[in-house]
XYZ file of C-alpha atoms in Angstrom:
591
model
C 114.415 78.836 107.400
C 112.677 75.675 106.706
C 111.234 74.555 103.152
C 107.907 76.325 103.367
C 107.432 79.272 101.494
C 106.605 82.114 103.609
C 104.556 84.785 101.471
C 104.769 88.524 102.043
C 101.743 90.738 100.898
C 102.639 94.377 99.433
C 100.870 97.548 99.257
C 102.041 100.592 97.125
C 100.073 103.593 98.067
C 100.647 107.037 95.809
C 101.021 107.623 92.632
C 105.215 107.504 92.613
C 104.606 104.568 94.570
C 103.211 102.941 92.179
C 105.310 104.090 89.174
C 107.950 102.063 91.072
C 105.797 99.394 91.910
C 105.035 98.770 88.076
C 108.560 98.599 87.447
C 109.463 96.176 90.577
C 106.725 94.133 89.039
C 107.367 93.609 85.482
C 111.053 92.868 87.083
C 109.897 90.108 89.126
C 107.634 88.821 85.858
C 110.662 88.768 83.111
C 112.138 86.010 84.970
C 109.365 83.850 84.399
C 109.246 81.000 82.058
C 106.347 80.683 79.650
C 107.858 77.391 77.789
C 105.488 74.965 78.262
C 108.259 72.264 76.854
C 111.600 73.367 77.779
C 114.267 71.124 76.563
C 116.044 71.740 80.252
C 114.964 71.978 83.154
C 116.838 73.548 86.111
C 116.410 75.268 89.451
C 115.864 78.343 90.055
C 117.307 80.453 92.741
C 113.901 82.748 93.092
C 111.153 81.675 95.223
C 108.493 83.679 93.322
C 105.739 82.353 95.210
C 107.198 84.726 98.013
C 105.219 87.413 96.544
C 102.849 85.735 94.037
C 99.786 83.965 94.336
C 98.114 81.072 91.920
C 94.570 81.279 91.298
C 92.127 80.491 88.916
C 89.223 82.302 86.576
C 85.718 81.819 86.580
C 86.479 79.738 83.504
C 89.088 77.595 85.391
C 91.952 79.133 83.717
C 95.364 79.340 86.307
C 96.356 82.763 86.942
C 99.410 84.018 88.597
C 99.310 87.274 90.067
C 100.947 89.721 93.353
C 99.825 89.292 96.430
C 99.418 93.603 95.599
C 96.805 95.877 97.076
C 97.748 99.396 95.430
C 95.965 103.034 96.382
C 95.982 105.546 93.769
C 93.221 108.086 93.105
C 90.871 108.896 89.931
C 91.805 109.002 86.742
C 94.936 107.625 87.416
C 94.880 104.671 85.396
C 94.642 106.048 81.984
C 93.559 102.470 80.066
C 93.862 100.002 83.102
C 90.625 99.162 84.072
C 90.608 98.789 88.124
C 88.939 95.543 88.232
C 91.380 94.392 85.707
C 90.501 91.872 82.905
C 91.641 88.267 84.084
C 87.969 87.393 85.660
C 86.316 89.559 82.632
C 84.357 91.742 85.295
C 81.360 94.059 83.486
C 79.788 96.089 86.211
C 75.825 96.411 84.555
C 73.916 98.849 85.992
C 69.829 99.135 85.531
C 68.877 102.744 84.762
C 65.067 102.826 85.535
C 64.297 106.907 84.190
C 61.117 108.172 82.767
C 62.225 111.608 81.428
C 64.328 112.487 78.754
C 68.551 110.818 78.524
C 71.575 112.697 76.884
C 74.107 110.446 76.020
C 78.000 111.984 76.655
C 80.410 109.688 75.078
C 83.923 109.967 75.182
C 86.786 108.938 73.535
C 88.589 105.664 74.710
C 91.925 106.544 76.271
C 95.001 106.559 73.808
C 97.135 103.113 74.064
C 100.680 103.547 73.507
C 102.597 100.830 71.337
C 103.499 98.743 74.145
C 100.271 98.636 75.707
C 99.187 97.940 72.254
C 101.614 95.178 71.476
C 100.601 94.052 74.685
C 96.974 93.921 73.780
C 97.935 91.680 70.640
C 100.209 89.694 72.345
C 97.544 88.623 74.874
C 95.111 87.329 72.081
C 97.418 85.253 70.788
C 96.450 82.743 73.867
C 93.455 80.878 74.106
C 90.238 83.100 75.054
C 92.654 86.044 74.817
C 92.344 86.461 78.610
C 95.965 86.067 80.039
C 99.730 85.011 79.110
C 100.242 81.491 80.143
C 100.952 81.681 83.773
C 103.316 79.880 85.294
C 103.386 78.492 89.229
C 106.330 79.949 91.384
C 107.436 76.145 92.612
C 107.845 75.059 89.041
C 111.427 74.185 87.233
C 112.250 77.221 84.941
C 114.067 77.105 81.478
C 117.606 78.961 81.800
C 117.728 82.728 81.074
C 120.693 82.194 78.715
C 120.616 84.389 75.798
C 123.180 82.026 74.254
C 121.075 78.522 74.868
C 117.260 80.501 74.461
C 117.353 80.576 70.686
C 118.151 77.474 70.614
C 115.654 75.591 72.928
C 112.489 78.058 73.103
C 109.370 76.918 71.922
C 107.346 79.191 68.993
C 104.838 79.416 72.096
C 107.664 81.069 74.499
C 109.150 82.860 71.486
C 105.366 84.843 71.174
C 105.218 84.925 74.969
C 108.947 86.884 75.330
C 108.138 88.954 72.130
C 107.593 92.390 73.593
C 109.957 92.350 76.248
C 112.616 91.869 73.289
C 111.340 94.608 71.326
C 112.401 98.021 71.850
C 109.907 100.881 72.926
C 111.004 104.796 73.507
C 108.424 105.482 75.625
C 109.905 108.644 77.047
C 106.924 110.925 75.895
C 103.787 108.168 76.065
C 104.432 107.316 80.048
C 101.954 109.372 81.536
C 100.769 107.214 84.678
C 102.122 104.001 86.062
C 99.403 101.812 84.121
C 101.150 102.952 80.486
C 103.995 100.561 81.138
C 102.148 97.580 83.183
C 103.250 94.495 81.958
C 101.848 91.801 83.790
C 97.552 91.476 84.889
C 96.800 92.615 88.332
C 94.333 90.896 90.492
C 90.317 92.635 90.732
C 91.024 93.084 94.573
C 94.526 94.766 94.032
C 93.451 98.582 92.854
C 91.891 100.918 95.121
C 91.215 103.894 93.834
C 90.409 106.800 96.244
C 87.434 109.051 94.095
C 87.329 111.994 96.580
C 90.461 113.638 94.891
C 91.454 113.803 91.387
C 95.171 113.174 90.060
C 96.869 115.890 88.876
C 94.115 118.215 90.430
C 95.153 121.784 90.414
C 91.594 122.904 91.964
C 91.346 120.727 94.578
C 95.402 118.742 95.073
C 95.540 116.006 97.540
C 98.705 117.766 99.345
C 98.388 117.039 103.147
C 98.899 114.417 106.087
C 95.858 115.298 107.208
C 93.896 115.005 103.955
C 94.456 111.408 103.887
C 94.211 110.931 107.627
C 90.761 112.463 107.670
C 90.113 109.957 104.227
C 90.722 107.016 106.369
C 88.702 107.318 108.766
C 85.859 107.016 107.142
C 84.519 103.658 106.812
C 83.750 103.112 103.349
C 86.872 103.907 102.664
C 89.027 102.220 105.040
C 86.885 99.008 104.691
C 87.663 99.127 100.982
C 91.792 98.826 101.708
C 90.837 96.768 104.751
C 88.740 93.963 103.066
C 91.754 93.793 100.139
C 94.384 93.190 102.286
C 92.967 90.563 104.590
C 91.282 88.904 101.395
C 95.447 88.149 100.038
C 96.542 87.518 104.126
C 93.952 85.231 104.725
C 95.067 82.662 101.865
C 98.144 82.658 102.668
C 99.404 79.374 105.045
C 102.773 81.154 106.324
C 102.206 85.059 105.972
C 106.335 86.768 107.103
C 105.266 90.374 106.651
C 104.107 93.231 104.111
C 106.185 95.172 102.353
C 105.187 98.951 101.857
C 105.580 101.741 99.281
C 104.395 104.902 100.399
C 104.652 108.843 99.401
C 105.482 110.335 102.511
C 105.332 113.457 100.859
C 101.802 114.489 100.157
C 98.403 113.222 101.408
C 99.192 109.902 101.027
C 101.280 110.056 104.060
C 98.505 110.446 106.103
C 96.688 107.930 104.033
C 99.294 104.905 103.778
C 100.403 105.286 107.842
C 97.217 104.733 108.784
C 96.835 101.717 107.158
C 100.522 100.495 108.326
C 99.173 101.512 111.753
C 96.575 99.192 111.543
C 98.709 96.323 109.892
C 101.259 96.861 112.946
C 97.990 95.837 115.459
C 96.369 93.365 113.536
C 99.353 91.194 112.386
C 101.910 91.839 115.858
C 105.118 90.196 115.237
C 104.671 90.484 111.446
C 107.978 92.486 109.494
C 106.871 95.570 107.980
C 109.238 96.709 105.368
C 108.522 100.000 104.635
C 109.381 102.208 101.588
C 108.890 105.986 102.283
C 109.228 107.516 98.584
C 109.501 110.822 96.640
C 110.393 112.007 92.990
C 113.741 113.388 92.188
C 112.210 117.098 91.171
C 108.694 118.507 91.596
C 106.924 120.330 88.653
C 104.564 122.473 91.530
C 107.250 123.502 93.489
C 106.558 126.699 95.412
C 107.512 127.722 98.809
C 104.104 127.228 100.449
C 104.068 123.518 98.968
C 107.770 123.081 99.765
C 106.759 123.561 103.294
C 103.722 121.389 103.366
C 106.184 118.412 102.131
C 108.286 119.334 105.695
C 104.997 119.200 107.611
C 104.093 115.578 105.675
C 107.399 114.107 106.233
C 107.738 115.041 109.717
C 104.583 113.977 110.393
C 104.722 110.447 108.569
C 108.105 109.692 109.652
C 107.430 109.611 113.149
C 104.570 107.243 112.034
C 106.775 105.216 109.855
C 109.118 104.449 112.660
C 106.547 103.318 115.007
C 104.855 101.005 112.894
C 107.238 99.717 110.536
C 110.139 96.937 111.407
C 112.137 99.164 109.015
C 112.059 102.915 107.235
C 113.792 103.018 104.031
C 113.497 106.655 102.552
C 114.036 106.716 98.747
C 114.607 109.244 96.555
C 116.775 110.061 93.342
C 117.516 113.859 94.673
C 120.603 114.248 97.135
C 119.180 116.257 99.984
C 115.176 117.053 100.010
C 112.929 119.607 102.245
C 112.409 122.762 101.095
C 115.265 122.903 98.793
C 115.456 119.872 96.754
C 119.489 118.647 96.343
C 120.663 117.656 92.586
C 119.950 114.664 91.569
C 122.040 111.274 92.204
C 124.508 110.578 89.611
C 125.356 106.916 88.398
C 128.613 106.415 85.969
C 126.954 104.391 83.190
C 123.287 105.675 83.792
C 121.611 108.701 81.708
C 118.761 109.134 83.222
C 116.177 111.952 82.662
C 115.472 113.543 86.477
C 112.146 114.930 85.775
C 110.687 111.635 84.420
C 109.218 109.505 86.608
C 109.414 106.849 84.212
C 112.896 106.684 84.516
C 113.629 107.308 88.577
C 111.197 104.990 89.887
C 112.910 102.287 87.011
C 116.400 102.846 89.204
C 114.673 102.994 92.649
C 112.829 99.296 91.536
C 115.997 97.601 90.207
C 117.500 98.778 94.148
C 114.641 97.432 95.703
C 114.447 93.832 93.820
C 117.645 93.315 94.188
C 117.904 94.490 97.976
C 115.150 91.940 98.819
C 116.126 89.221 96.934
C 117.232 87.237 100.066
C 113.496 87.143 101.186
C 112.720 85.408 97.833
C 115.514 83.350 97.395
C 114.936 79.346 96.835
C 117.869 78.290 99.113
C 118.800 79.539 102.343
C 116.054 82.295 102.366
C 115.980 84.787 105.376
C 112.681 85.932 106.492
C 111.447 89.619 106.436
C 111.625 90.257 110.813
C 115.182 88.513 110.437
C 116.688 91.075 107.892
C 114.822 94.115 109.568
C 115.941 92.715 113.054
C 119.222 92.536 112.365
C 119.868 95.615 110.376
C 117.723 98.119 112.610
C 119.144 96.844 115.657
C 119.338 99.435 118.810
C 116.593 101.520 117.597
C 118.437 102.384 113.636
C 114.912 101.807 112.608
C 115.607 104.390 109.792
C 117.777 102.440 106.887
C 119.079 103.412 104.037
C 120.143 102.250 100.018
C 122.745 102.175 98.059
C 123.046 100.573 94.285
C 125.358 100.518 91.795
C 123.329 100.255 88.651
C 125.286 98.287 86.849
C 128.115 96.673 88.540
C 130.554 98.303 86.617
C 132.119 95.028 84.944
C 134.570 95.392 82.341
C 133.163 92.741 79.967
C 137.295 91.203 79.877
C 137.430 91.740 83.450
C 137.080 89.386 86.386
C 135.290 89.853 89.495
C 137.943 88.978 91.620
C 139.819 91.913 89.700
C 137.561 94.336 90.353
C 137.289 93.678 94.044
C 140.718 94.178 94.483
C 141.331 97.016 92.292
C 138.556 99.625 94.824
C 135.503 99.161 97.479
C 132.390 98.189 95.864
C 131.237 101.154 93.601
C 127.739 101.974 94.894
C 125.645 104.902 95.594
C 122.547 106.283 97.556
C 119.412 106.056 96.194
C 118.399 107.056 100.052
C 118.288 111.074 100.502
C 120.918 112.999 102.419
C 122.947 109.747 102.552
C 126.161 111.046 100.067
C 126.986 113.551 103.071
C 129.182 111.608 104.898
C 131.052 108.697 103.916
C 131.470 106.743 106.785
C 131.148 103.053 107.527
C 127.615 101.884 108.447
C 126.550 100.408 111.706
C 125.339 97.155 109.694
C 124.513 96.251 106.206
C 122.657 93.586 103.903
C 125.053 93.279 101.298
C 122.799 91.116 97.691
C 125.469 90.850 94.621
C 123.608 89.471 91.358
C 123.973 88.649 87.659
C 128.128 88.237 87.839
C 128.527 85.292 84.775
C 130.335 82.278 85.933
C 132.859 82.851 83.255
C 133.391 86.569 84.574
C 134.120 85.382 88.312
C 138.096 85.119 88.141
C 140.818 83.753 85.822
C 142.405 80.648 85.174
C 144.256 79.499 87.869
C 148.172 80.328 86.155
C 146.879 83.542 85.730
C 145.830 84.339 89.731
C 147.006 87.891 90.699
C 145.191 88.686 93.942
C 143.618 86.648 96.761
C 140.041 86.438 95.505
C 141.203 84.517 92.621
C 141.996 81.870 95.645
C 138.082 82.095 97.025
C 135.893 79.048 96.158
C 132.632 81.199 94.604
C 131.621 84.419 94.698
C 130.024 84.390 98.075
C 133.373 83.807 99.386
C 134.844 86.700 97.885
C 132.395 89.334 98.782
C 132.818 88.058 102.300
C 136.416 88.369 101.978
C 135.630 91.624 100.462
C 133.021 93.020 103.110
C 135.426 92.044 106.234
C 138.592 93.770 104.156
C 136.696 97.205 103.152
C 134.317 97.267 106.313
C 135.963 95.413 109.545
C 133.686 97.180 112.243
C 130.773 97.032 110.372
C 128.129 93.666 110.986
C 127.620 92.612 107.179
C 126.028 89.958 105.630
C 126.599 89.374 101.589
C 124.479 87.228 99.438
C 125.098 86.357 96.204
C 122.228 85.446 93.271
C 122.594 84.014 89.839
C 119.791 85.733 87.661
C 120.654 89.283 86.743
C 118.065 92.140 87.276
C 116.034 91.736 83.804
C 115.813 95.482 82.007
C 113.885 94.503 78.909
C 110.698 96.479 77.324
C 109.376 98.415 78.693
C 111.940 98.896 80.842
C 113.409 102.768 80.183
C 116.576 103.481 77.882
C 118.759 105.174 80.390
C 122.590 102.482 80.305
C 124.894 104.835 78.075
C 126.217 103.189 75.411
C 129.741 101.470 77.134
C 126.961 99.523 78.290
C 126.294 95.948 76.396
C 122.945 94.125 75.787
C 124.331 91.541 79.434
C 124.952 94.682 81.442
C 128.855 94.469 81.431
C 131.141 97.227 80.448
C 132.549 97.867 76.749
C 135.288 99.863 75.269
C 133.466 100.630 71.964
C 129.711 101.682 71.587
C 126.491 99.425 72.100
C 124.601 99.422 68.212
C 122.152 102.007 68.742
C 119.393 99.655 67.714
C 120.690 97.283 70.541
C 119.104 97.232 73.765
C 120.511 96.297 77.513
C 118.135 93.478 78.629
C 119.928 92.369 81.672
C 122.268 93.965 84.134
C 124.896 93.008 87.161
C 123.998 94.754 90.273
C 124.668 94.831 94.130
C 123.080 96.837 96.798
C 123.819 97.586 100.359
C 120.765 98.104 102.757
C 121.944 99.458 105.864
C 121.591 101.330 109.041
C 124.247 104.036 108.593
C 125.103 107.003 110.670
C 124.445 109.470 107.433
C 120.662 108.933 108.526
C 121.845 111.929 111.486
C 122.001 114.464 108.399
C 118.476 113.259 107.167
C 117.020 113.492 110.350
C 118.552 116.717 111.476
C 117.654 118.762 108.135
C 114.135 117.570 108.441
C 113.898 119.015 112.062
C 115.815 121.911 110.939
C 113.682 122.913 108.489
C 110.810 121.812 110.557
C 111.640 124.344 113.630
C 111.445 126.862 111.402
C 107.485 126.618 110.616
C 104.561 127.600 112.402
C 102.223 125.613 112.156
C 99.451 127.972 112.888
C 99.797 129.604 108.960
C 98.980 126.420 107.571
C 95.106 126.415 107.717
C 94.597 123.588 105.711
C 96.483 121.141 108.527
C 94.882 122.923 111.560
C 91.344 122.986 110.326
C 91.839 119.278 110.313
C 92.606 119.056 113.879
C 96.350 119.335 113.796
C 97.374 121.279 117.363
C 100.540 122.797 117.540
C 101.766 120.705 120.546
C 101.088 116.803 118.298
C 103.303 118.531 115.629
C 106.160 119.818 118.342
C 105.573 116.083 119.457
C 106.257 114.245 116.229
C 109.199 116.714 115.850
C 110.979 115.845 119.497
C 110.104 111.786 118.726
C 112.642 112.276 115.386
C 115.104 114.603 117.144
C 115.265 111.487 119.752
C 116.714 109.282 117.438
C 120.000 111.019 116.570
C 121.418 110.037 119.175
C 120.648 106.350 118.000
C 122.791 107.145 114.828
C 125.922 108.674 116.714
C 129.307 106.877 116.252
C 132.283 106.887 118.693
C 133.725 110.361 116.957
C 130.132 111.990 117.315
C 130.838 111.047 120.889
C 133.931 111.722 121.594
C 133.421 115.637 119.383
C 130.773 116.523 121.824
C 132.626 115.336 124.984
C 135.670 117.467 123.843
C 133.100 120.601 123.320
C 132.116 119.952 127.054
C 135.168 120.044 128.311
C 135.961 123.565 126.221
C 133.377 124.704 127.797
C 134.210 123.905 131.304
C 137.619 125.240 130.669
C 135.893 128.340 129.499
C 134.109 128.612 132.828
């Protein structure tokens, strides 16, 4: 790609969307640099301007926030304020009423420490209406912990304060908005006020729910006008990226948006993010079956309109019976928090994309999506290995040649089969130049022989997966897991994300880890696809009132089932094959 930078608009629709688009976004904002007078300057290998945007205040103050619309519904916020509080927005309202006023006041909304610390933090800055903000093309100080104490400003100190602090903040995350770290522009939120969160009377469970939401035109204007008000400023617009529930009713809400991104911006990448929790609370066997009904129905969607359909989920298998939960060797990670499996599914997702952001030799969003969802794979999935389990005396090159690279599925139904995908983006981050191989008497293996890392998980990639088209990129800055980033690295884990033999000091925190991730088109995507239709087969859809009263007819839902059962056959692999032309010919021999 050339020099420009090519910006990518995102919209997170649902409320698990959003817990893990909170977490992808305070990611992205810990590697900023708020020294104003860093004592060195050098380069930085993130193009933040990818997914950022500069602006300014009605006071002429810079701001710097995502290029984010996000679709949640009321009382979802908790203390975020939709409109947000960079441009100091106070919505007056003349009340012109002759007869007699009661006055119902309630209390403000409780502010847990961080958000409090937050709140302080902020006022320490002039007009107390935004950290300093920093532009994505500027020159950024190191993120050194063994050089910042020495060259940080008392400004940047104050600025980096509550990311260094440590928070348990197991019991006070409630909604996505109680661990928001950055400001969010006033045309980002969108909140949907026909359905309540959390509603028990009146639950906003189906496709068709949020189908029949779109089309009217207040509300579809609403998500309309916010997206084209962040395309429209942007000079070189690659693509959107997408979070989306595809297991309730915004399903039907989010794909008919992405349908009418797919028409409006042809030729665009579309990145899309189909997501679901690792347990559900309101599990039940009618609602168990209206999650089949809403992924059938939005996958078919997803397919059509996206470049690329990455399911994500912390549970193994999903549908009506919902698989344990995805183990990870140094992780301890609470399954029925939110909080904590949307933290995972974000550090998989940064570091996935990072080639789209990257300073030098940046690929662009149709490129990756082309190339990985070749032949019709238009269904990918994710694997991370969170951390890259580095022995903190160990090398790189050691650990490449002791095993494959140690990662696993954050994509549903994936752990199945272990086979060899059709073709993978390979991103490898946050390895420590002095952790890449040993001295040169001391060479035991080939990688030791490799110029850089890149080299080596080349070398790597072609050894462990020779009929497989990979790609492997390799980025300096770990993924950041400061405040308020979740306490879920056991203790073998140290404060750089590298592996110890004794325990971490319990007051000691892990604020950056090593990670890699492979997104791929693999054939375990056959075992997704065929449970869903499976269990979809099974239903009739005439029992479920709810999706028929809103004009679903039995033959559309038979047709969004035969449209998924149509792309197995794009995820068979010469065995598949060959197994079902050897159970032909048993049968003709039978005859």
């Amino acid at each position: 790609m050339d020099g420009k930078t090519r910006e990518i608009v995102t919209l997170q629709c649902g409320h698990y969307a959003n817990f893990i688009g909170t977490h992808f976004w305070n990611i992205q904002e810990s590697t900023f640099s708020y020294d104003p007078n860093p004592a060195q300057l050098v380069p930085k290998d993130i193009n933040n301007d990818v997914l950022f945007r500069e602006g300014r205040t009605l006071q002429g103050e810079v701001t710097y926030t995502p290029r984010l619309v996000c679709v949640d519904l009321k009382d979802s916020l908790n203390t975020l304020r939709a409109e947000g509080i960079l441009y100091d927005l106070k919505a007056e309202e003349d009340v012109h009423w002759g007869g007699d006023v009661t006055l119902h006041k309630s209390s403000p909304a409780h502010k847990n420490q961080f958000l409090a610390d937050l709140e302080a933090q902020d006022e320490m800055f002039e007009h107390g209406e935004c950290r300093p903000p920093t532009s994505g093309n500027d020159l950024l100080t190191p993120d050194n912990d063994s050089t910042e104490a020495d060259t940080e400003s008392e400004e940047h100190k104050g600025a980096k304060s509550v990311t260094k602090r440590s928070y348990n903040l197991n019991e006070e995350v409630a909604v996505w908005s109680d661990y928001l770290y950055g400001h969010l522009h006033p045309r980002t939120i969108s909140i949907v006020k026909e359905y309540m969160h959390n509603s028990t009377i009146g639950p906003f469970d189906l496709y068709t729910q949020g189908k029949e939401l779109l089309s009217r035109k207040d509300i579809s204007d609403d998500i309309e006008d916010r997206l084209h008000f962040f395309v429209e400023e942007c000079d070189h617009l690659q693509g959107f990226q997408v979070y989306l529930d595809f297991y309730n009713g915004f399903s039907g809400l989010g794909c008919g948006v992405l349908e009418g991104l797919a028409d409006d911006y042809h030729g665009k990448g579309i990145l899309t993010a189909g997501v679901a929790p690792t347990c559900f609370d309101d599990s039940n066997p009618l609602l168990d079956s209206y999650r089949v009904i809403n992924s059938v129905l939005s996958f078919s969607r997803l397919v059509a309109h996206s470049s690329m359909f990455v399911p994500l989920s912390l549970a193994s298998t999903l549908w009506r019976k919902v698989g344990s939960p995805v183990t990870f060797p140094h992780l301890e990670y609470k399954p029925s928090l939110h909080y904590h499996t949307s933290a995972v599914l974000a550090c998989a997702m940064d570091t996935a994309t990072l080639p789209l952001r990257a300073t030098e030799g940046a690929v662009s969003l149709s490129m990756m999506t082309d190339a990985i969802a070749a032949r019709g794979r238009k269904i990918g999935s994710l694997c991370a290995s969170l951390p890259l389990p580095l022995h903190h005396q160990s090398t790189l090159a050691d650990m490449l040649s002791a095993s494959p690279l140690p990662w696993q599925p954050v994509s549903p139904h994936h752990g199945m089969d272990l086979v060899d995908p059709f073709a993978q983006s390979v991103v490898l981050r946050g390895v420590p130049p002095n952790r890449l191989k040993r001295p040169p008497a001391a060479n035991l293996n080939p990688y030791h022989s490799c110029h850089d890392e890149e080299e080596m998980l080349r070398n790597h990639l072609i050894a462990n997966y020779p009929r497989t088209l990979s790609s492997g990129r390799c980025i300096n800055p770990p993924c950041k897991t400061g405040a308020p980033f979740p306490h879920i690295f056991n203790s073998k884990v140290n404060r750089e994300g590298q592996l110890m033999d004794e325990d971490r000091k319990e007051e000691q925190g892990v604020e950056s880890v090593p990670m890699v991730t492979s997104l791929q088109s693999s054939p375990a995507v056959r075992h997704l696809l065929s449970s869903l239709v499976s269990e979809a087969g099974r239903l009739d859809i005439h029992k479920f009132h709810g999706y028929t009263e809103e004009g679903l007819e039995e033959d559309e839902f038979k047709e969004h089932i035969q449209e998924l059962e149509q792309l197995l056959g794009c995820y068979e692999t010469e065995t598949d094959r060959q197994l079902a032309q050897d159970d032909l010919d048993d049968d003709d021999d039978d005859v």
